[in-house]
Each structure stands twice: as C-alpha cells, then as structure tokens.
Short mmCIF file of C-alpha atoms and ligand atoms in Angstrom, two decimals:
data_model
loop_
_atom_site.label_atom_id
_atom_site.label_comp_id
_atom_site.label_asym_id
_atom_site.label_seq_id
_atom_site.Cartn_x
_atom_site.Cartn_y
_atom_site.Cartn_z
CA MET X 262 -0.01 -0.01 0.02
CA ALA X 263 1.25 3.51 -0.87
CA LYS X 264 2.39 5.59 2.08
CA ASP X 265 0.52 8.79 2.98
CA LYS X 266 2.24 11.82 1.51
CA ILE X 267 0.64 15.12 2.45
CA LEU X 268 0.77 18.55 0.76
CA VAL X 269 -0.28 21.51 2.97
CA ILE X 270 -1.07 24.57 0.86
CA GLY X 271 -0.97 27.82 2.85
CA ALA X 272 1.43 26.24 5.36
CA SER X 273 2.92 29.61 6.45
CA GLY X 274 -0.40 30.97 7.73
CA GLN X 275 -1.96 31.00 11.20
CA ILE X 276 -3.30 27.46 10.95
CA GLY X 277 -0.78 26.11 8.43
CA VAL X 278 2.29 26.34 10.64
CA GLU X 279 0.73 24.44 13.54
CA LEU X 280 -1.09 21.92 11.35
CA THR X 281 2.15 21.18 9.44
CA GLN X 282 4.06 20.71 12.72
CA GLU X 283 1.38 18.31 14.04
CA LEU X 284 1.04 16.35 10.78
CA ARG X 285 4.86 15.97 10.72
CA LYS X 286 4.77 14.45 14.21
CA ILE X 287 2.20 11.87 13.02
CA TYR X 288 3.28 11.12 9.40
CA GLY X 289 7.03 11.92 9.64
CA ASP X 290 8.80 15.12 8.58
CA ALA X 291 9.59 13.95 5.02
CA ASN X 292 6.00 12.92 4.34
CA VAL X 293 4.48 16.37 4.90
CA VAL X 294 5.36 18.91 2.20
CA ALA X 295 4.67 22.49 3.37
CA SER X 296 3.85 24.98 0.60
CA ASP X 297 2.89 28.62 0.48
CA LEU X 298 3.11 31.72 -1.72
CA ARG X 299 5.67 32.91 0.82
CA GLU X 300 9.19 31.73 0.04
CA GLU X 301 10.00 30.50 3.59
CA ASN X 302 8.78 30.41 7.15
CA SER X 303 11.10 30.73 10.12
CA LEU X 304 8.92 28.48 12.26
CA LEU X 305 9.04 25.63 9.73
CA LYS X 306 12.68 26.09 8.65
CA GLY X 307 14.65 22.89 8.89
CA THR X 308 11.65 20.77 9.94
CA GLY X 309 10.83 19.18 6.57
CA PRO X 310 10.23 19.91 2.87
CA TYR X 311 8.95 23.41 1.95
CA VAL X 312 8.08 24.58 -1.54
CA SER X 313 7.09 28.02 -2.73
CA LEU X 314 3.89 27.53 -4.68
CA ASP X 315 0.92 29.55 -5.98
CA VAL X 316 -2.35 27.60 -5.73
CA MET X 317 -3.68 29.69 -8.63
CA ASN X 318 -1.01 28.23 -10.90
CA LYS X 319 -2.74 24.93 -11.68
CA GLU X 320 0.00 23.45 -13.86
CA MET X 321 2.74 24.09 -11.29
CA LEU X 322 0.53 22.69 -8.53
CA HIS X 323 -0.21 19.62 -10.65
CA VAL X 324 3.51 19.09 -11.28
CA GLN X 325 4.28 19.29 -7.53
CA VAL X 326 1.51 16.77 -6.68
CA ILE X 327 2.93 14.28 -9.24
CA ARG X 328 6.60 14.93 -8.47
CA GLN X 329 6.15 14.66 -4.70
CA ARG X 330 3.80 11.62 -5.05
CA ILE X 331 1.16 13.42 -2.96
CA THR X 332 -1.80 11.33 -1.62
CA GLN X 333 -3.60 13.98 0.50
CA ILE X 334 -3.96 17.78 0.27
CA TYR X 335 -4.82 20.21 3.04
CA LEU X 336 -5.81 23.46 1.35
CA LEU X 337 -5.51 26.47 3.67
CA ALA X 338 -4.68 29.34 1.26
CA ALA X 339 -7.51 31.87 1.38
CA ILE X 340 -8.37 35.49 1.99
CA LEU X 341 -10.28 35.95 5.26
CA SER X 342 -13.31 38.12 6.11
CA ALA X 343 -11.83 41.55 6.87
CA THR X 344 -9.26 41.51 4.07
CA GLY X 345 -11.91 40.08 1.72
CA GLU X 346 -14.17 43.13 2.21
CA LYS X 347 -11.31 45.36 1.11
CA ASN X 348 -10.85 43.44 -2.13
CA PRO X 349 -13.92 41.26 -2.88
CA ALA X 350 -12.79 40.23 -6.37
CA LEU X 351 -9.42 39.01 -5.18
CA ALA X 352 -11.03 37.11 -2.27
CA TRP X 353 -13.59 35.41 -4.55
CA ASN X 354 -10.93 34.57 -7.11
CA LEU X 355 -8.44 32.96 -4.69
CA ASN X 356 -10.99 31.29 -2.45
CA MET X 357 -12.90 29.71 -5.36
CA GLN X 358 -10.29 29.05 -8.05
CA GLY X 359 -7.77 27.79 -5.51
CA LEU X 360 -10.27 25.21 -4.29
CA LEU X 361 -11.37 24.19 -7.81
CA ASN X 362 -7.73 23.77 -8.85
CA VAL X 363 -7.09 21.45 -5.88
CA LEU X 364 -10.33 19.47 -6.36
CA ASP X 365 -9.62 18.94 -10.10
CA ILE X 366 -6.04 17.76 -9.49
CA ALA X 367 -7.12 15.53 -6.59
CA ARG X 368 -9.74 13.91 -8.89
CA ASP X 369 -7.36 13.53 -11.86
CA GLU X 370 -4.57 12.05 -9.71
CA ASN X 371 -6.98 9.91 -7.65
CA LEU X 372 -5.79 11.31 -4.30
CA ASP X 373 -6.99 9.61 -1.16
CA LYS X 374 -8.34 12.69 0.68
CA VAL X 375 -8.67 16.46 0.53
CA TYR X 376 -9.16 18.80 3.53
CA TRP X 377 -10.56 22.32 3.04
CA PRO X 378 -11.82 24.53 5.89
CA SER X 379 -15.02 26.47 5.80
CA SER X 380 -16.00 28.96 8.49
CA ILE X 381 -18.82 30.20 10.69
CA ALA X 382 -18.78 33.06 8.15
CA VAL X 383 -21.11 30.93 5.96
CA PHE X 384 -23.89 32.01 8.28
CA GLY X 385 -25.56 35.41 7.82
CA PRO X 386 -27.95 37.71 9.62
CA THR X 387 -30.95 35.44 8.95
CA SER X 388 -29.32 32.38 10.53
CA PRO X 389 -30.17 31.65 14.22
CA LYS X 390 -27.95 33.77 16.52
CA ARG X 391 -27.59 31.18 19.29
CA ALA X 392 -26.72 27.49 18.94
CA CYS X 393 -26.77 27.91 15.18
CA PRO X 394 -27.55 24.41 13.80
CA GLN X 395 -25.74 22.37 11.18
CA GLN X 396 -28.60 22.75 8.72
CA THR X 397 -30.37 26.13 8.73
CA ILE X 398 -30.92 29.30 6.72
CA ILE X 399 -27.56 30.21 5.20
CA GLU X 400 -27.49 33.67 3.58
CA PRO X 401 -23.98 35.11 4.05
CA THR X 402 -23.42 38.82 3.49
CA THR X 403 -19.57 38.97 3.19
CA VAL X 404 -17.65 37.90 0.10
CA TYR X 405 -15.68 35.58 2.36
CA GLY X 406 -18.88 33.95 3.58
CA ILE X 407 -20.26 33.63 0.06
CA SER X 408 -16.99 31.97 -1.06
CA LYS X 409 -17.12 29.52 1.88
CA PHE X 410 -20.75 28.65 1.18
CA ALA X 411 -20.06 28.03 -2.48
CA GLY X 412 -16.88 26.12 -1.58
CA GLU X 413 -18.84 23.79 0.73
CA PHE X 414 -21.11 22.85 -2.14
CA TRP X 415 -18.19 22.32 -4.52
CA CYS X 416 -16.69 19.89 -1.96
CA ASN X 417 -20.03 18.13 -1.70
CA TYR X 418 -20.32 18.05 -5.53
CA TYR X 419 -16.86 16.38 -5.97
CA CYS X 420 -17.78 13.78 -3.32
CA TRP X 421 -21.08 12.82 -4.94
CA ARG X 422 -20.12 13.26 -8.62
CA TYR X 423 -16.64 11.76 -8.56
CA GLY X 424 -16.71 9.72 -5.33
CA MET X 425 -13.93 11.72 -3.78
CA ASP X 426 -13.19 11.92 -0.01
CA VAL X 427 -13.26 15.66 0.74
CA ARG X 428 -13.65 16.67 4.39
CA SER X 429 -14.29 20.07 5.96
CA LEU X 430 -14.89 21.94 9.22
CA ARG X 431 -16.63 25.30 9.77
CA TYR X 432 -13.95 26.75 12.08
CA PRO X 433 -14.95 29.47 14.50
CA GLY X 434 -12.46 32.32 15.17
CA LEU X 435 -9.13 30.64 16.05
CA ILE X 436 -6.83 31.87 18.79
CA SER X 437 -3.15 31.06 18.74
CA TYR X 438 0.31 32.34 19.69
CA LYS X 439 2.72 30.70 17.20
CA SER X 440 1.81 32.29 13.85
CA GLY X 441 -0.13 35.57 13.65
CA PRO X 442 -3.67 35.89 12.20
CA GLY X 443 -4.22 36.60 8.52
CA GLY X 444 -6.90 39.35 8.31
CA GLY X 445 -10.13 38.09 9.97
CA THR X 446 -12.80 39.69 12.09
CA THR X 447 -12.07 37.45 15.06
CA ASP X 448 -8.41 38.59 15.10
CA TYR X 449 -9.31 41.16 17.81
CA ALA X 450 -9.01 38.37 20.37
CA ILE X 451 -5.44 37.58 19.40
CA GLU X 452 -4.55 41.30 19.26
CA MET X 453 -5.94 41.66 22.78
CA PHE X 454 -3.58 39.00 24.13
CA TYR X 455 -0.56 40.54 22.41
CA GLU X 456 -1.39 44.10 23.59
CA ALA X 457 -2.15 42.89 27.14
CA LYS X 458 1.33 41.49 27.34
CA ALA X 459 3.14 44.22 25.40
CA GLU X 460 1.41 47.58 26.05
CA LYS X 461 -1.13 46.71 28.73
CA ASP X 462 -3.55 48.83 26.68
CA TYR X 463 -5.79 47.74 23.80
CA THR X 464 -8.30 49.52 21.54
CA CYS X 465 -10.76 46.90 20.31
CA PHE X 466 -12.33 47.25 16.85
CA LEU X 467 -15.52 45.43 17.98
CA LYS X 468 -18.10 46.55 20.61
CA GLU X 469 -17.66 45.13 24.10
CA GLY X 470 -20.82 42.98 23.90
CA THR X 471 -20.10 41.26 20.55
CA TYR X 472 -20.31 37.51 21.19
CA LEU X 473 -18.68 35.26 18.60
CA PRO X 474 -17.84 31.54 18.40
CA MET X 475 -14.13 30.97 19.06
CA MET X 476 -11.69 28.07 19.59
CA TYR X 477 -8.14 27.62 20.86
CA MET X 478 -5.75 26.41 18.14
CA PRO X 479 -4.73 23.12 19.81
CA ASP X 480 -8.43 22.09 19.78
CA ALA X 481 -8.80 23.16 16.11
CA ILE X 482 -5.70 21.17 15.01
CA ARG X 483 -6.86 18.10 16.90
CA ALA X 484 -10.36 18.42 15.38
CA THR X 485 -8.91 18.64 11.91
CA ILE X 486 -6.75 15.53 12.27
CA GLU X 487 -9.52 13.59 14.08
CA LEU X 488 -11.92 14.39 11.20
CA MET X 489 -9.39 13.37 8.59
CA GLU X 490 -8.60 10.12 10.39
CA ALA X 491 -12.21 9.18 11.12
CA PRO X 492 -13.50 6.07 9.16
CA ALA X 493 -15.37 7.19 6.03
CA GLU X 494 -18.62 5.58 7.22
CA LYS X 495 -18.69 8.00 10.18
CA ILE X 496 -18.79 11.04 7.93
CA SER X 497 -22.38 12.06 7.18
CA VAL X 498 -21.73 15.72 6.24
CA HIS X 499 -19.95 16.30 2.93
CA THR X 500 -20.39 20.06 2.86
CA SER X 501 -18.74 21.14 6.16
CA TYR X 502 -19.23 20.27 9.85
CA ASN X 503 -20.19 22.84 12.46
CA ILE X 504 -17.65 22.76 15.24
CA ALA X 505 -17.59 24.71 18.47
CA SER X 506 -15.97 25.17 21.88
CA LEU X 507 -16.14 28.76 23.14
CA SER X 508 -18.37 31.80 22.78
CA PHE X 509 -17.31 35.07 24.40
CA SER X 510 -17.39 38.87 23.91
CA PRO X 511 -14.44 41.30 23.96
CA LYS X 512 -15.54 42.36 27.48
CA GLU X 513 -15.52 38.80 28.74
CA LEU X 514 -12.11 38.11 27.28
CA TYR X 515 -10.79 41.37 28.70
CA GLU X 516 -12.10 40.45 32.18
CA GLN X 517 -10.47 37.01 31.96
CA ILE X 518 -7.08 38.49 30.89
CA LYS X 519 -7.34 41.15 33.62
CA LYS X 520 -7.38 38.33 36.22
CA GLU X 521 -3.84 37.52 35.06
CA ILE X 522 -2.71 41.14 34.17
CA PRO X 523 -4.49 43.43 36.61
CA ASP X 524 -3.18 46.71 35.10
CA PHE X 525 -4.47 45.89 31.59
CA ASN X 526 -6.81 48.52 30.08
CA ILE X 527 -9.21 48.41 27.15
CA SER X 528 -11.21 50.92 25.08
CA TYR X 529 -13.57 50.31 22.18
CA GLN X 530 -13.54 51.85 18.74
CA PRO X 531 -15.74 49.71 16.43
CA ASP X 532 -14.93 49.90 12.70
CA TYR X 533 -16.23 48.17 9.52
CA ARG X 534 -15.55 44.80 11.10
CA GLN X 535 -18.41 45.35 13.50
CA ASN X 536 -20.93 44.78 10.66
CA ILE X 537 -19.22 41.57 9.73
CA ALA X 538 -19.28 40.28 13.31
CA ASP X 539 -22.95 41.31 13.72
CA SER X 540 -23.87 39.17 10.69
CA TRP X 541 -22.49 35.96 12.29
CA PRO X 542 -24.00 33.75 14.94
CA GLN X 543 -22.91 34.13 18.56
CA SER X 544 -22.71 30.41 19.21
CA ILE X 545 -22.80 27.15 17.22
CA ASP X 546 -24.55 23.83 17.69
CA ASP X 547 -21.99 21.18 16.74
CA SER X 548 -23.93 18.11 17.88
CA VAL X 549 -23.62 16.43 14.52
CA ALA X 550 -19.80 16.48 14.69
CA ARG X 551 -19.97 15.23 18.27
CA ASN X 552 -22.26 12.34 17.33
CA ASP X 553 -20.62 11.39 14.01
CA TRP X 554 -16.93 11.28 14.90
CA GLY X 555 -16.78 12.10 18.60
CA TRP X 556 -15.68 15.75 18.56
CA GLN X 557 -14.96 17.10 22.05
CA GLU X 558 -13.12 20.31 22.95
CA GLN X 559 -10.51 20.47 25.70
CA TYR X 560 -9.99 24.21 26.35
CA GLY X 561 -12.38 26.56 28.15
CA LEU X 562 -11.85 30.33 28.33
CA ALA X 563 -9.81 30.32 31.57
CA ALA X 564 -7.47 27.50 30.47
CA MET X 565 -6.95 29.08 27.00
CA THR X 566 -6.21 32.51 28.53
CA LYS X 567 -3.59 31.06 30.93
CA ASP X 568 -1.94 29.07 28.14
CA MET X 569 -1.90 32.01 25.69
CA LEU X 570 -0.33 34.37 28.24
CA LEU X 571 2.21 31.77 29.25
CA ASN X 572 3.38 31.08 25.67
CA LEU X 573 2.93 34.34 23.84
CA PRO X 574 6.28 35.96 23.08
CA ALA X 575 6.42 39.33 24.85
CA GLY X 576 6.71 42.56 22.83
CA GLN X 577 5.76 41.05 19.45
CA GLN X 578 3.26 42.27 16.83
CA SER X 579 0.14 40.15 16.27
CA ALA X 580 0.24 40.37 12.47
CA ASN X 581 1.05 37.27 10.43
CA GLY X 582 4.64 37.35 9.22
P1 NAD O 613 -3.79 32.86 6.85
O1 NAD O 613 -4.16 34.07 6.08
O2 NAD O 613 -3.11 33.01 8.15
O3 NAD O 613 -2.92 31.85 5.96
C1 NAD O 613 -3.18 31.67 4.58
C2 NAD O 613 -1.86 31.32 3.96
O4 NAD O 613 -2.14 31.15 2.56
C3 NAD O 613 -0.81 32.45 4.05
O5 NAD O 613 0.39 31.97 4.56
C4 NAD O 613 -0.65 32.93 2.63
O6 NAD O 613 0.65 33.35 2.29
C5 NAD O 613 -1.05 31.70 1.83
N1 NAD O 613 -1.51 32.02 0.51
C6 NAD O 613 -2.22 33.08 0.08
N2 NAD O 613 -2.44 33.04 -1.23
C7 NAD O 613 -1.79 31.93 -1.72
C8 NAD O 613 -1.67 31.35 -2.95
N3 NAD O 613 -2.17 31.95 -4.08
N4 NAD O 613 -1.01 30.18 -3.07
C9 NAD O 613 -0.45 29.59 -1.98
N5 NAD O 613 -0.56 30.12 -0.75
C10 NAD O 613 -1.24 31.30 -0.60
O7 NAD O 613 -5.14 32.00 7.03
P2 NAD O 613 -5.51 30.98 8.20
O8 NAD O 613 -6.10 31.73 9.31
O9 NAD O 613 -4.39 30.04 8.44
O10 NAD O 613 -6.71 30.20 7.52
C11 NAD O 613 -6.54 29.02 6.77
C12 NAD O 613 -7.89 28.54 6.30
O11 NAD O 613 -8.78 28.34 7.41
C13 NAD O 613 -8.60 29.54 5.34
O12 NAD O 613 -9.39 28.80 4.44
C14 NAD O 613 -9.56 30.22 6.31
O13 NAD O 613 -10.71 30.73 5.62
C15 NAD O 613 -9.94 29.12 7.27
N6 NAD O 613 -10.43 29.62 8.53
C16 NAD O 613 -9.61 30.27 9.40
C17 NAD O 613 -10.08 30.73 10.62
C18 NAD O 613 -9.21 31.45 11.58
O14 NAD O 613 -9.72 31.96 12.58
N7 NAD O 613 -7.88 31.50 11.35
C19 NAD O 613 -11.44 30.54 10.92
C20 NAD O 613 -12.28 29.94 9.98
C21 NAD O 613 -11.76 29.45 8.80
C1 AKB O 614 -12.42 35.57 10.19
O1 AKB O 614 -12.69 36.27 11.17
O2 AKB O 614 -12.51 35.90 8.99
C2 AKB O 614 -12.01 34.13 10.46
C3 AKB O 614 -13.22 33.24 10.37
C4 AKB O 614 -14.16 33.14 11.54
O3 AKB O 614 -13.45 32.62 9.36
N1 AKB O 614 -11.36 34.04 11.71
#
C-alpha cells in the first residue's frame, strides 16, 4: 500500500504552521510537504520539505503533486473576512479558483483525501444567533462567507459526482500564539492577548458585547486531524461540519485576561468589522460532529487564557509574518 504523503497549501499561515508541525509528528517530517506563496517560514525552517507555490497556478501545482507523489492535500490558502471586504474580487478569485484547482487535481490524480476549511462566516444575519444548527438558513453577506458557502457545495459536488473523499470543518475564530492571524474579524481576540502582554492597553475594533464563536488552536488542530482520520462511514456531512468550543465577547475576554494582568486597560472603537461580526452567529450547535466522529473540545476560556499568556512571546506584533 502507498504511504501517505501530504501537501499543505498555505502552510505559512496562522493554521498552516501548527497543522504542518502536528502532521509531521504523526506522518514523519519527510512525508508532509509544506507549501505557500511565501518563500519560507522561520517556524518551519529545517523541519521538513517546503516549496514556494501559488495555488492559482494549476500546472505548477499539478507538477508538484505528481513529483512529490502526494496522496492527500490540506488546502488552507484563502483570503479571510476583513481583508476580503477590502478586495472582494481578489477574495472570490483565490478562495474559489484555488479550491477548484485542488479538487480537479485531486480527482485527476486519484488522491485519497482532501481537507478544506469552511467557516462560521457561511452564516448570515438570517441564521439563528444562538446554537446555530448544522442545517439552517444560510445567507452570508460577506464575500468571504459567500466563497465559503459556494466552496462547501463544490466539496459536496466532488464527493457525490466523482466519489472523492473531501472533508471540511466550519472553524470558529481561532486563537493562537505561534503564527499571527491573517486578516479576519475574530483577530481582535489575538490582538488583545498581544497588547495585554506588550502595552497593557488595547483599543478593540468590536463593541464590548459582541459575542462570537471561538476556539483555541490546539483544539482546532486536533479536530482537523480527528476528522481526517475518522473512518469514512462515520462522515455524514460532505459540505462542512459545524464545530464549536467557546463563545465570548471582547468584554468577557478582557475580564479574563485582567485576572492575570491586573493593570491591563481596554477601550472600544468599532470599525467596519463590527458589521461583519454582527452578521455571524454568537454560538454554534456542533452536535452532528460530536455524534458522528466524537468531537470534544479540551480548552475553556480560563485554560486558554492562561496558556496564551504563558506562551505568547512578549513585545511582538500580532500580524502574520
Ligand atoms: P492565513 O491568512 O493566516 O494563511 C493563509 C496562507 O495562505 C498564508 O500563509 C498565505 O501566504 C497563503 N496564500 C495566500 N495566497 C496563496 C496562494 N495563491 N497560493 C499559496 N498560498 C497562498 O489564514 P488561516 O487563518 O491560516 O486560515 C486558513 C484557512 O482556514 C482559510 O481557508 C480560512 O478561511 C480558514 N479559517 C480560518 C479561521 C481562523 O480563525 N484563522 C477561521 C475559519 C476558517
Ligand atoms: C475571520 O474572522 O474571518 C475568520 C473566520 C471566523 O473565518 N477568523
């Protein structure tokens, strides 16, 4: 039987770095090829193969898949919600064409599995605000949300039409300390941790009472790998699974951080990202993922806050770099 050989596309991003590191622990360094538009990544340097690659260049991507004898692709390259609203055409183009390029190549080369993340951004103002279910009204208002919704149905289409194994999670806002965030609305939470440690003063771009679904990165990485390793017969959702652990507001996060850093101050100056946040649910019902393949989070707000403050490098910017 052929050995698993994984290509991670977008490996230098917020999720990509940690997912690549974890996959390398499981599958072996040489069997996980990191790739990104960026030429290198200091956190991945010397840990395994890294290729500079544009997912929009289908021929080059195809050559890499054949040359490296790839059997699975994790596609993480995308433009997120806040950056997407600044350049909707670019976001649509990358988020859609990048996915279609990967799905076509995976079909033509008969790859074993593809992973592609969706987001809670698929939901819109008409979706239920609390405990938003797996199947419900889905009318996204952001270009990012529209691209994720369309992407989910392309994944479903390739499963049913070509019999492919494509798996997906609707991640909530992810919080992490290794690699900075890439331009999302939930990035405020990461910025708050950085500024609490560096300046002890943070101006939040969302209102204090804006509740959003969130998750700590170790839970998200574990969920991704557990989904990908689950037996095919346990997978009933071929669009994308709701997945949840936390729901908090900027004020609640501030109060939790203040327990650890008592002289930390916050002020609020909502900008265009408030509209995006207001269009999303405050919490998610992920019972289908729990029932199908046993999803269970490990981190609550207090445990995540302690771990973030312990591990976050002091005096560093929160931007992805
Ligand atoms: P990110 O912006 O941090 O990383 C994306 C990476 O893709 C970057 O390193 C970038 O250089 C690379 N990239 C961009 N264009 C490329 C191209 N043409 N070819 C190859 N690489 C390219 O994003 P992330 O936060 O790691 O998100 C990864 C995926 O997870 C995205 O699909 C995103 O929508 C989804 N997601 C993320 C979150 C979150 O909170 N981080 C939540 C929900 C869903
Ligand atoms: C964003 O805010 O755009 C992302 C997401 C929830 O998809 N973090």
